[in-house]
mmCIF file of C-alpha atoms in Angstrom:
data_model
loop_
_atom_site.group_PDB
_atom_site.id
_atom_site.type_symbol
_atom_site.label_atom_id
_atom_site.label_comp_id
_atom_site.label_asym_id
_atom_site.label_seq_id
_atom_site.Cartn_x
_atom_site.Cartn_y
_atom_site.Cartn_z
ATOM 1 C CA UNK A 1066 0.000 0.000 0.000
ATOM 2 C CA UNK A 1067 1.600 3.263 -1.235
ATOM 3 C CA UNK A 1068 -0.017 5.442 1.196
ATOM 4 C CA UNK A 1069 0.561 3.326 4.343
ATOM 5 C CA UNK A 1070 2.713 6.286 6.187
ATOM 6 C CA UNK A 1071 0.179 9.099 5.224
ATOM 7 C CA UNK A 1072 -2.763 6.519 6.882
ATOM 8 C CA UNK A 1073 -0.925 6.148 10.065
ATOM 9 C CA UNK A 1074 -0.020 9.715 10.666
ATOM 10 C CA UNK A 1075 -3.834 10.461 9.662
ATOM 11 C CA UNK A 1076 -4.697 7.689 12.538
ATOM 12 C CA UNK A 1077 -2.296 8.745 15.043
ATOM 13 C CA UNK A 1078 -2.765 12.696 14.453
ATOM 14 C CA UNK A 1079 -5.731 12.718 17.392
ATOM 15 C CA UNK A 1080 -8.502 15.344 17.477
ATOM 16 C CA UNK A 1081 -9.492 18.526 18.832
ATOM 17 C CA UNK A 1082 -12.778 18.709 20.565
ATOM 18 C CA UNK A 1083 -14.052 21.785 22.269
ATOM 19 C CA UNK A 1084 -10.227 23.164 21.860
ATOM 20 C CA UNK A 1085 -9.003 20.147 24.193
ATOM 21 C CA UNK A 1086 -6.496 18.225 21.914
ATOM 22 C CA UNK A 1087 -7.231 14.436 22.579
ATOM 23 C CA UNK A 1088 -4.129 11.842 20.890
ATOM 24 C CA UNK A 1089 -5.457 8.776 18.996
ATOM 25 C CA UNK A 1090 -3.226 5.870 18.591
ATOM 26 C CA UNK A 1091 -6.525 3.441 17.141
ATOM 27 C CA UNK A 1092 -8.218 5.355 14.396
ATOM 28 C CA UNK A 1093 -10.661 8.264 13.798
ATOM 29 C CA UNK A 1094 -13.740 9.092 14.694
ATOM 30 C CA UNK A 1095 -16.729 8.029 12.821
ATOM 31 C CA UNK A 1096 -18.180 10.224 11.233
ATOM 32 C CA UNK A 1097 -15.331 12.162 11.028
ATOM 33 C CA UNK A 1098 -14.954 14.377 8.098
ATOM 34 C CA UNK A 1099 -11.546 12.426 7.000
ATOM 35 C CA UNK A 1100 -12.725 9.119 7.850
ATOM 36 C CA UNK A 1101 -14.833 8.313 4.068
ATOM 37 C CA UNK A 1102 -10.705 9.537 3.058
ATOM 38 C CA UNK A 1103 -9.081 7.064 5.177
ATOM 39 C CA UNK A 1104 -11.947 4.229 4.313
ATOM 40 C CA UNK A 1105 -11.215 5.287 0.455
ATOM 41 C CA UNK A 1106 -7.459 4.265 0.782
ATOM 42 C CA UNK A 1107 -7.849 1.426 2.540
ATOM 43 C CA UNK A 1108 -10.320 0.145 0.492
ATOM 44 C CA UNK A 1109 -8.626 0.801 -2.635
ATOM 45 C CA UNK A 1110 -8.684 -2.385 -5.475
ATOM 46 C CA UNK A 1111 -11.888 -4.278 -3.355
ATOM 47 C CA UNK A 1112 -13.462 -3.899 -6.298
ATOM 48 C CA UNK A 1113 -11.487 -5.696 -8.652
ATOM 49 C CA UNK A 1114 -11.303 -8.674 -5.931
ATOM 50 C CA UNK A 1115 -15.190 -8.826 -5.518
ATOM 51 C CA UNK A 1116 -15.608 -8.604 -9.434
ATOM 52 C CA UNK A 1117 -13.633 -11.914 -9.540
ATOM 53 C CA UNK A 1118 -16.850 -13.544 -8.248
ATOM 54 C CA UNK A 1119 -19.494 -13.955 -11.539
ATOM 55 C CA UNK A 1120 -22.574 -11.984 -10.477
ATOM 56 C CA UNK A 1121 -21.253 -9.775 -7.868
ATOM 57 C CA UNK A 1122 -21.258 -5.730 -8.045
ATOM 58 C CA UNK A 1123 -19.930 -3.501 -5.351
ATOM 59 C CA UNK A 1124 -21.354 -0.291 -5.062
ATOM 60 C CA UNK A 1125 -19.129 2.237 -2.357
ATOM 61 C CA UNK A 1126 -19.724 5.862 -1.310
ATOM 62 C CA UNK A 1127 -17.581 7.843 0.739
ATOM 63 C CA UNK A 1128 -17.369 4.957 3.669
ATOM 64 C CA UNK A 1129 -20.104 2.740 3.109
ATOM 65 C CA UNK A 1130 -19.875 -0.292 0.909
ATOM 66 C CA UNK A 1131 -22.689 -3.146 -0.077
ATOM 67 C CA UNK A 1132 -21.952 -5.997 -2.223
ATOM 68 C CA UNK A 1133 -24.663 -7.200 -4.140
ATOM 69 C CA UNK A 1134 -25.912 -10.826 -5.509
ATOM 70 C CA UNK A 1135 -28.027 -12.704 -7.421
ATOM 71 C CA UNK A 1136 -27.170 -15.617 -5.477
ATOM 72 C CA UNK A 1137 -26.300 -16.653 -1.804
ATOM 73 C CA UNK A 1138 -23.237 -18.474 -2.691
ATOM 74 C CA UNK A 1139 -22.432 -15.515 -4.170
ATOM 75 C CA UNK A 1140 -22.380 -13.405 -1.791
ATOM 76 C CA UNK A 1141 -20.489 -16.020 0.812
ATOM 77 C CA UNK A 1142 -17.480 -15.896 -2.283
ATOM 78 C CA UNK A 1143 -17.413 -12.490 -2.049
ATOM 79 C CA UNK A 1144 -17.624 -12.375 1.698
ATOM 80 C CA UNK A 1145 -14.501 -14.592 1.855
ATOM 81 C CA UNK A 1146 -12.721 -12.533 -0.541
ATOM 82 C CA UNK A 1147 -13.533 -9.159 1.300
ATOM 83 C CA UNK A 1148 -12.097 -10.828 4.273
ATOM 84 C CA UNK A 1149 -8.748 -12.129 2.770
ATOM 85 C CA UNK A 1150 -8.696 -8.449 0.992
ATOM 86 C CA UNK A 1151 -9.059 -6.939 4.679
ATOM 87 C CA UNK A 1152 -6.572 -9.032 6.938
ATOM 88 C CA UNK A 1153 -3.645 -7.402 5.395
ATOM 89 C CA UNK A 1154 -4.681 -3.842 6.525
ATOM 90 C CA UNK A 1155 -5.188 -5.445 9.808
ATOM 91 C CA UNK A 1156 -9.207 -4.507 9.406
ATOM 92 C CA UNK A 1157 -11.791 -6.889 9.800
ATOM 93 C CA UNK A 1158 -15.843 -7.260 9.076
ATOM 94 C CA UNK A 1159 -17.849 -5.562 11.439
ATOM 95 C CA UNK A 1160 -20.060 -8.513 12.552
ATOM 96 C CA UNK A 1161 -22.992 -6.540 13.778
ATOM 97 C CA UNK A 1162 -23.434 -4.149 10.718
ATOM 98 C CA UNK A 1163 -22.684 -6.931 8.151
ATOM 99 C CA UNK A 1164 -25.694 -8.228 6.757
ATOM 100 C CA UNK A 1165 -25.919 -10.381 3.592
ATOM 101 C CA UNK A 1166 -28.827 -10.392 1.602
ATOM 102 C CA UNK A 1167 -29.139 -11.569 -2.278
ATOM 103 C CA UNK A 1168 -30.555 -9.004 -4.421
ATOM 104 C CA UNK A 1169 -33.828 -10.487 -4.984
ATOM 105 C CA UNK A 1170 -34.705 -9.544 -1.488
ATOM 106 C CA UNK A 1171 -33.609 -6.151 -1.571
ATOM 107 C CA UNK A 1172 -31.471 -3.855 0.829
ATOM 108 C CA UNK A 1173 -31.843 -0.144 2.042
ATOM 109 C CA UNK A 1174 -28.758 1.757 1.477
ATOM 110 C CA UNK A 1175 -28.475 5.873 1.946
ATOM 111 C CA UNK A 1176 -32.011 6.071 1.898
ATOM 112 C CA UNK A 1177 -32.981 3.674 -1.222
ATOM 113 C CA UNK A 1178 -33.701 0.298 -1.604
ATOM 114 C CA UNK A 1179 -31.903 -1.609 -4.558
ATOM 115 C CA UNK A 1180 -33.999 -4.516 -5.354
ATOM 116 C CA UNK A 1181 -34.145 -6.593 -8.524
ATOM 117 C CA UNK A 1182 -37.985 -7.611 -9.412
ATOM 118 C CA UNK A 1183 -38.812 -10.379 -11.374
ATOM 119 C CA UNK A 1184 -39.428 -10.082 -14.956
ATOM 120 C CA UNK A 1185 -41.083 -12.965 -16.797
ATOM 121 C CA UNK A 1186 -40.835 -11.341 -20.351
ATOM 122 C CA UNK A 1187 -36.929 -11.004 -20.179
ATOM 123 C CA UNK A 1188 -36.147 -14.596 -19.241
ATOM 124 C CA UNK A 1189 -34.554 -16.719 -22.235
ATOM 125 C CA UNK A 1190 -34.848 -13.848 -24.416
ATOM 126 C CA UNK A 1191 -31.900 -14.063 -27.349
ATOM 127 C CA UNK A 1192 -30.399 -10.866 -26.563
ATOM 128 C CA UNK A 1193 -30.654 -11.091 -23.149
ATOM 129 C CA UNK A 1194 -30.247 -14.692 -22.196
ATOM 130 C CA UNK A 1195 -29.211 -14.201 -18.525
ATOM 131 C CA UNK A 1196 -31.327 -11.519 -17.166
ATOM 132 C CA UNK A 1197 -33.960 -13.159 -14.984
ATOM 133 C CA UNK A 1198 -35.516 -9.571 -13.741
ATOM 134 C CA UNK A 1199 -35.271 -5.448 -13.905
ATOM 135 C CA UNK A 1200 -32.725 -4.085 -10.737
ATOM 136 C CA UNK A 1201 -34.647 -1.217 -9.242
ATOM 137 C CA UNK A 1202 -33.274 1.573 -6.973
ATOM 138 C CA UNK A 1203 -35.743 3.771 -5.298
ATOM 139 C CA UNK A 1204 -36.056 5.581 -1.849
ATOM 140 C CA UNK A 1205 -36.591 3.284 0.893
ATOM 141 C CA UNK A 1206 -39.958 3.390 2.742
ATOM 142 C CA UNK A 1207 -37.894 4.517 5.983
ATOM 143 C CA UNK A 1208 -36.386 7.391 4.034
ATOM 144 C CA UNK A 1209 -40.292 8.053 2.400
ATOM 145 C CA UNK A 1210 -41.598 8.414 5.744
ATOM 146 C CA UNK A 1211 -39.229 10.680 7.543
ATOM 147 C CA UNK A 1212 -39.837 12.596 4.274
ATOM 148 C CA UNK A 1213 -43.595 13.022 4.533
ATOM 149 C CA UNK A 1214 -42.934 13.248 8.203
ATOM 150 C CA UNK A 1215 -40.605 16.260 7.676
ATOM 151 C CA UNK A 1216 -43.230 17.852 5.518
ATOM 152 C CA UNK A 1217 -46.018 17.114 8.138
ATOM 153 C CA UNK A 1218 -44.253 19.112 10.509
ATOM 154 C CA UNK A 1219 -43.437 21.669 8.439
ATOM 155 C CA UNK A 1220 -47.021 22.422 7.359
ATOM 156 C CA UNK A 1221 -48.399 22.148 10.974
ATOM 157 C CA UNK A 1222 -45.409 24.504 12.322
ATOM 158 C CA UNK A 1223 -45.768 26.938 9.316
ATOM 159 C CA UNK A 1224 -50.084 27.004 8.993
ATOM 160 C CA UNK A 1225 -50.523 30.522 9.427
ATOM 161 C CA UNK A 1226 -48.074 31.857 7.681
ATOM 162 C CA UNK A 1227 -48.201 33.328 4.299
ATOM 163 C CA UNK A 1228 -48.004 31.353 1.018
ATOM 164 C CA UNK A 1229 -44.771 32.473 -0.276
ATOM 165 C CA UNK A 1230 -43.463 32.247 3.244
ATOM 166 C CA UNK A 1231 -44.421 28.357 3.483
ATOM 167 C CA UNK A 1232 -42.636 27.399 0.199
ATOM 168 C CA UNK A 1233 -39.856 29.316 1.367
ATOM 169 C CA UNK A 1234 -39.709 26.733 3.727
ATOM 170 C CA UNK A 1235 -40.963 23.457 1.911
ATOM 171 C CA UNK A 1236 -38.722 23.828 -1.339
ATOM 172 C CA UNK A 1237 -35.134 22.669 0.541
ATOM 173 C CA UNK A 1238 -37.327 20.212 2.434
ATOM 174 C CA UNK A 1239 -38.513 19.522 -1.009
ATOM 175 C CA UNK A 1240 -35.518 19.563 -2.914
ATOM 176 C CA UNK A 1241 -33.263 17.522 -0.455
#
């Protein structure tokens, strides 16, 4: 790893916290602004090691990762492989936050569910011989709800005021 003595000064530097300097020696906090950085550099090349399993696709943002599957063998190969690609940067799967769930099923992930449907007009198709359904990625009913919830409140807190006034206040609800 090329940037192995940038990481550990990043993970040693500490933090400041209401102007109290507090030194680190184990990592940094989550949540921290440079810790989707540090999770970046680390997990630099999984990709290429969970592609190596047919019908596997990582998807990764800033310092969360899923790995999806059609199958549940699948996702045990690629499980292994994570592992293996882990114990060299002395890191290891989180066992509580790990879940493993083939696609079919679905899985919430930054608000939206990624869920392949089943199609019964795609399946042995000439041009598509493999494709069994249609992958779908919309906002997860948790994230719909604290939407609608957010707007709820607005409206109640904002009833009297004046039109203009109220969308003033609904469009960066609106617009995210």
């Amino acid at each position: 790893m090329k940037n192995k003595h940038v990481l550990k000064q990043w993970i040693k530097a500490g933090v400041i916290e209401n102007g109290n300097f507090q030194p680190s020696n184990i990592g940094v906090p989550q949540g921290g602004s440079i810790s989707p950085t540090i999770f970046n550099i680390v997990m630099n090349g999984v990709e290429d090691e969970i592609l190596k399993v047919s019908g596997t696709f990582p998807i990764r943002y800033a310092d969360d990762l899923i790995i999806a599957a059609f199958k549940p063998e699948d996702l045990e190969k690629a499980k292994e492989l994570l592992i293996e690609f882990l114990k060299p940067r002395g890191l290891e799967i989180n066992g509580e936050k790990t879940v493993m769930v083939p696609i079919a099923e679905g899985v919430d992930f930054l608000g939206y569910n990624i869920r392949e449907y089943p199609d019964r007009t795609r399946v042995g198709k000439k041009r598509k011989p493999n494709k069994q359904g249609i992958l779908l990625i919309k906002p997860s009913p948790t994230a719909v709800k604290n939407f609608r919830n957010n707007i709820k409140k607005t409206l109640s807190k904002f009833n009297k005021v004046s039109a203009g006034r109220l969308i003033q206040k609904l469009n960066p609800i609106i617009r995210g």
